[in-house]
Each structure stands twice: as structure tokens, then as C-alpha cells.
């Protein structure tokens, strides 16, 4: 995680202007601030999941994950729906910049990527609880490798391309990991009764 998030900060100063570097860094900082509540919860999951797995086995852990997963997907969608339109004015207010100086595409692309990345905490903790460390390492390695290619390529082109490349590098591996993990644990995120969440997030 540290290497992936630091990669644009390492590459961009050599290839982009100072203002572009600041824009990407501010987008990253806002995204990390937006997902701070998730990272406040995650430290309690690993010991809790480990106890459940030890006492009730995989079936017990599956039931716990089902509850957390559905709630987590819903709150993540709603949080993203709120954070996206607030991101540009929030950064402008925070830094004292003119709102037209905050790049919407960079800010929103990075935010989506960071939120998708943060959403994997449920399953990374679950895999660690059952001793499947390779699943987590494989996901993180693929994410870092993809970022190494896309972020470097994006930085060679420009600021917006770097922001979009970072968003894709964070989001695609995260969504793939979540989908595969949910399938292996036998989970489904949403049913017909959850349509209101989708409609509210879309609105």
C-alpha cells in the first residue's frame, strides 16, 4: 500500500510541473481523508474474524462477512456519492485556491480509486484470519505492478492522465479482489430489496 500510494509522488516531480504535482497530492490526501472512517474500523476486524474462524469455522465467518459485506457496500456507495460532488469545493476551501484551479477529473478519479482500494479491508482481514496470506499478497502485488506501468505512463503524458492512471490502478485490482473474494466466501452484496441504496447513490 505504501509503495503504491507513494509511486505518483516519486514519479511526478521528475515529469510534471509543480502545480500538477500539488494537484495530484491534494487529490490523494482528500481521498485518504474521505476513507478515514473505514480505516478506523478495520483494526478491530482481524482479531474478531480470527476468533470467529477459530470457534465457528468458515461457515461462521461467512455469516459474519455477509452482514458486514452488504452494509459495507451500501455505505461505501453512499459515501462515494456524497464525497464526489464535495471533493472539488472541499479541496478549494481547504487550500484557499480558486475552485477553477482544482482539476475535477484528477480529484474524482483518484477519489474513486482510493475508495475502491479502501473497500478491500473487509476481505483482506478475512483472508488473514483464515491464514490465506497469499491471497492478500497477490492482490497487493498486482496492484503495485499495474500502478508501476500506468502511473509512470500517465505521468509521461500529463497531470490528468496521471490522475486517471492512479485511479484505475487502485480501483481495478480492488474490485477484482472483492468480487473474487465474495464469490469464494459465497456472498452476494445486493438483492432486490437493496434497490433504494442504488437509486439514492445514483441521485
Coordinates of C-alpha atoms in Angstrom, one line a residue:
X1 CA 0.0 0.0 0.0
X2 CA 2.7 2.4 1.0
X3 CA 4.6 1.8 -2.3
X4 CA 1.5 2.2 -4.4
X5 CA 0.4 5.4 -2.8
X6 CA 3.9 6.9 -2.9
X7 CA 4.6 6.0 -6.5
X8 CA 2.9 9.1 -8.1
X9 CA 4.7 11.3 -5.6
X10 CA 8.0 9.8 -6.6
X11 CA 7.4 9.8 -10.3
X12 CA 5.5 13.1 -10.9
X13 CA 8.2 15.6 -9.7
X14 CA 10.5 14.5 -12.5
X15 CA 7.9 14.6 -15.2
X16 CA 5.3 17.2 -14.3
X17 CA 5.1 20.9 -13.2
X18 CA 5.0 21.8 -9.5
X19 CA 1.3 22.8 -9.7
X20 CA 0.4 19.4 -11.3
X21 CA 2.3 17.5 -8.5
X22 CA 0.4 19.5 -5.9
X23 CA -2.9 18.8 -7.6
X24 CA -2.3 15.0 -7.6
X25 CA -1.1 15.1 -4.0
X26 CA -4.1 17.1 -2.8
X27 CA -6.4 14.6 -4.5
X28 CA -4.7 11.7 -2.7
X29 CA -4.9 13.5 0.6
X30 CA -8.6 14.2 0.2
X31 CA -9.3 10.6 -0.8
X32 CA -7.4 9.3 2.2
X33 CA -9.3 11.7 4.5
X34 CA -12.6 10.5 2.9
X35 CA -11.9 6.9 3.8
X36 CA -10.5 7.5 7.2
X37 CA -13.7 6.1 8.9
X38 CA -13.1 2.8 7.2
X39 CA -9.5 2.6 8.5
X40 CA -10.8 3.4 12.0
X41 CA -12.9 0.3 11.9
X42 CA -10.5 -2.2 10.2
X43 CA -8.2 -2.7 13.2
X44 CA -11.0 -4.5 15.1
X45 CA -11.8 -6.8 12.3
X46 CA -8.8 -9.1 12.2
X47 CA -8.9 -10.2 15.9
X48 CA -12.7 -10.5 15.6
X49 CA -12.6 -12.6 12.5
X50 CA -9.8 -14.7 13.9
X51 CA -11.9 -15.6 17.0
X52 CA -14.9 -16.4 14.9
X53 CA -12.9 -18.5 12.4
X54 CA -11.3 -20.4 15.3
X55 CA -14.6 -21.1 17.2
X56 CA -17.2 -21.4 14.4
X57 CA -15.1 -22.2 11.3
X58 CA -15.6 -21.0 7.8
X59 CA -19.4 -21.1 7.9
X60 CA -19.5 -18.9 11.0
X61 CA -17.1 -16.4 9.4
X62 CA -19.2 -16.5 6.2
X63 CA -22.3 -15.4 8.1
X64 CA -20.4 -12.6 9.8
X65 CA -18.9 -11.5 6.5
X66 CA -22.4 -11.5 4.9
X67 CA -23.6 -8.9 7.4
X68 CA -20.5 -6.7 7.1
X69 CA -20.3 -7.0 3.3
X70 CA -23.8 -5.9 2.5
X71 CA -23.6 -3.0 4.9
X72 CA -20.1 -2.1 3.7
X73 CA -21.0 -2.0 0.1
X74 CA -24.1 0.2 0.8
X75 CA -22.3 2.7 3.0
X76 CA -19.3 2.8 0.6
X77 CA -21.6 3.6 -2.4
X78 CA -23.5 6.3 -0.4
X79 CA -20.2 7.8 0.9
X80 CA -18.8 7.9 -2.6
X81 CA -21.9 9.5 -3.9
X82 CA -21.6 12.3 -1.2
X83 CA -17.9 12.7 -1.5
X84 CA -17.6 13.1 -5.3
X85 CA -19.6 16.3 -5.6
X86 CA -18.0 17.7 -2.4
X87 CA -14.4 16.9 -3.4
X88 CA -13.5 19.9 -5.5
X89 CA -15.1 22.6 -3.3
X90 CA -13.7 20.9 -0.2
X91 CA -10.1 21.0 -1.6
X92 CA -10.6 24.6 -2.8
X93 CA -11.8 25.7 0.6
X94 CA -9.1 23.6 2.4
X95 CA -6.2 25.1 0.4
X96 CA -7.6 28.6 -0.3
X97 CA -7.4 28.0 -4.1
X98 CA -9.8 29.2 -6.7
X99 CA -12.3 26.4 -7.3
X100 CA -11.5 26.5 -11.1
X101 CA -7.9 25.7 -10.2
X102 CA -8.9 22.3 -8.8
X103 CA -8.9 19.7 -11.5
X104 CA -12.2 17.8 -11.3
X105 CA -11.1 14.8 -13.4
X106 CA -7.9 14.2 -11.3
X107 CA -9.7 14.7 -8.0
X108 CA -12.7 12.4 -8.8
X109 CA -10.6 9.7 -10.5
X110 CA -8.2 9.5 -7.5
X111 CA -11.1 9.5 -5.1
X112 CA -12.9 6.6 -6.8
X113 CA -9.6 4.7 -6.8
X114 CA -8.9 5.3 -3.1
X115 CA -12.4 4.4 -2.0
X116 CA -12.3 1.2 -4.1
X117 CA -8.9 0.4 -2.6
X118 CA -10.1 1.0 1.0
X119 CA -13.2 -1.2 0.4
X120 CA -10.9 -4.3 0.3
X121 CA -10.1 -4.1 4.0
X122 CA -13.0 -6.4 4.9
X123 CA -11.7 -9.3 2.7
X124 CA -8.0 -8.7 3.4
X125 CA -8.8 -9.1 7.1
X126 CA -10.9 -12.2 6.4
X127 CA -8.2 -13.9 4.4
X128 CA -5.6 -13.1 7.0
X129 CA -7.9 -14.5 9.7
X130 CA -8.1 -17.9 7.9
X131 CA -4.4 -17.9 7.2
X132 CA -4.6 -17.2 3.4
X133 CA -1.8 -14.6 3.3
X134 CA -1.0 -15.3 -0.3
X135 CA -4.4 -14.0 -1.5
X136 CA -3.7 -10.7 0.1
X137 CA -0.1 -10.5 -1.2
X138 CA -1.2 -11.5 -4.7
X139 CA -3.7 -8.7 -4.8
X140 CA -1.3 -6.1 -3.5
X141 CA 1.5 -7.2 -5.9
X142 CA -0.8 -7.0 -8.9
X143 CA -2.0 -3.5 -7.8
X144 CA 1.6 -2.3 -7.4
X145 CA 2.6 -3.8 -10.7
X146 CA -0.3 -2.2 -12.6
X147 CA 0.4 1.2 -10.9
X148 CA 4.0 1.0 -11.9
X149 CA 3.1 0.7 -15.5
X150 CA 0.1 3.0 -15.7
X151 CA 1.2 5.8 -13.3
X152 CA 4.6 6.1 -15.0
X153 CA 2.9 6.2 -18.4
X154 CA 0.3 8.7 -17.2
X155 CA 3.0 11.0 -15.7
X156 CA 4.8 11.0 -19.1
X157 CA 1.7 12.4 -20.7
X158 CA 0.3 14.9 -18.2
X159 CA -1.5 15.7 -14.9
X160 CA -4.9 14.4 -15.9
X161 CA -3.5 11.2 -17.3
X162 CA -1.6 10.6 -14.1
X163 CA -4.7 11.1 -12.0
X164 CA -6.8 8.7 -14.1
X165 CA -4.0 6.2 -14.3
X166 CA -3.7 6.2 -10.5
X167 CA -7.5 5.8 -10.1
X168 CA -7.6 2.9 -12.5
X169 CA -4.5 1.3 -10.8
X170 CA -6.2 1.4 -7.4
X171 CA -9.8 0.6 -8.5
X172 CA -9.4 -2.3 -10.9
X173 CA -7.4 -4.7 -8.7
X174 CA -9.5 -3.8 -5.7
X175 CA -12.8 -4.5 -7.5
X176 CA -11.5 -7.7 -8.9
X177 CA -10.2 -8.8 -5.5
X178 CA -13.5 -8.0 -3.8
X179 CA -15.5 -9.8 -6.5
X180 CA -13.3 -13.0 -6.3
X181 CA -13.3 -12.9 -2.5
X182 CA -17.1 -12.5 -2.3
X183 CA -17.6 -15.4 -4.7
X184 CA -15.2 -17.7 -2.7
X185 CA -16.9 -16.9 0.6
X186 CA -20.3 -17.4 -1.0
X187 CA -21.5 -13.8 -0.6
X188 CA -23.8 -11.5 -2.6
X189 CA -23.8 -7.8 -1.9
X190 CA -27.2 -6.7 -3.0
X191 CA -30.6 -8.1 -3.6
X192 CA -33.9 -6.6 -4.9
X193 CA -34.6 -5.2 -1.5
X194 CA -31.4 -3.0 -1.7
X195 CA -32.6 -1.0 -4.8
X196 CA -33.1 2.1 -2.7
X197 CA -29.4 2.3 -2.0
X198 CA -28.5 2.2 -5.6
X199 CA -31.2 4.8 -6.5
X200 CA -30.1 7.1 -3.8
X201 CA -26.4 6.8 -4.7
X202 CA -27.2 7.5 -8.4
X203 CA -29.4 10.5 -7.5

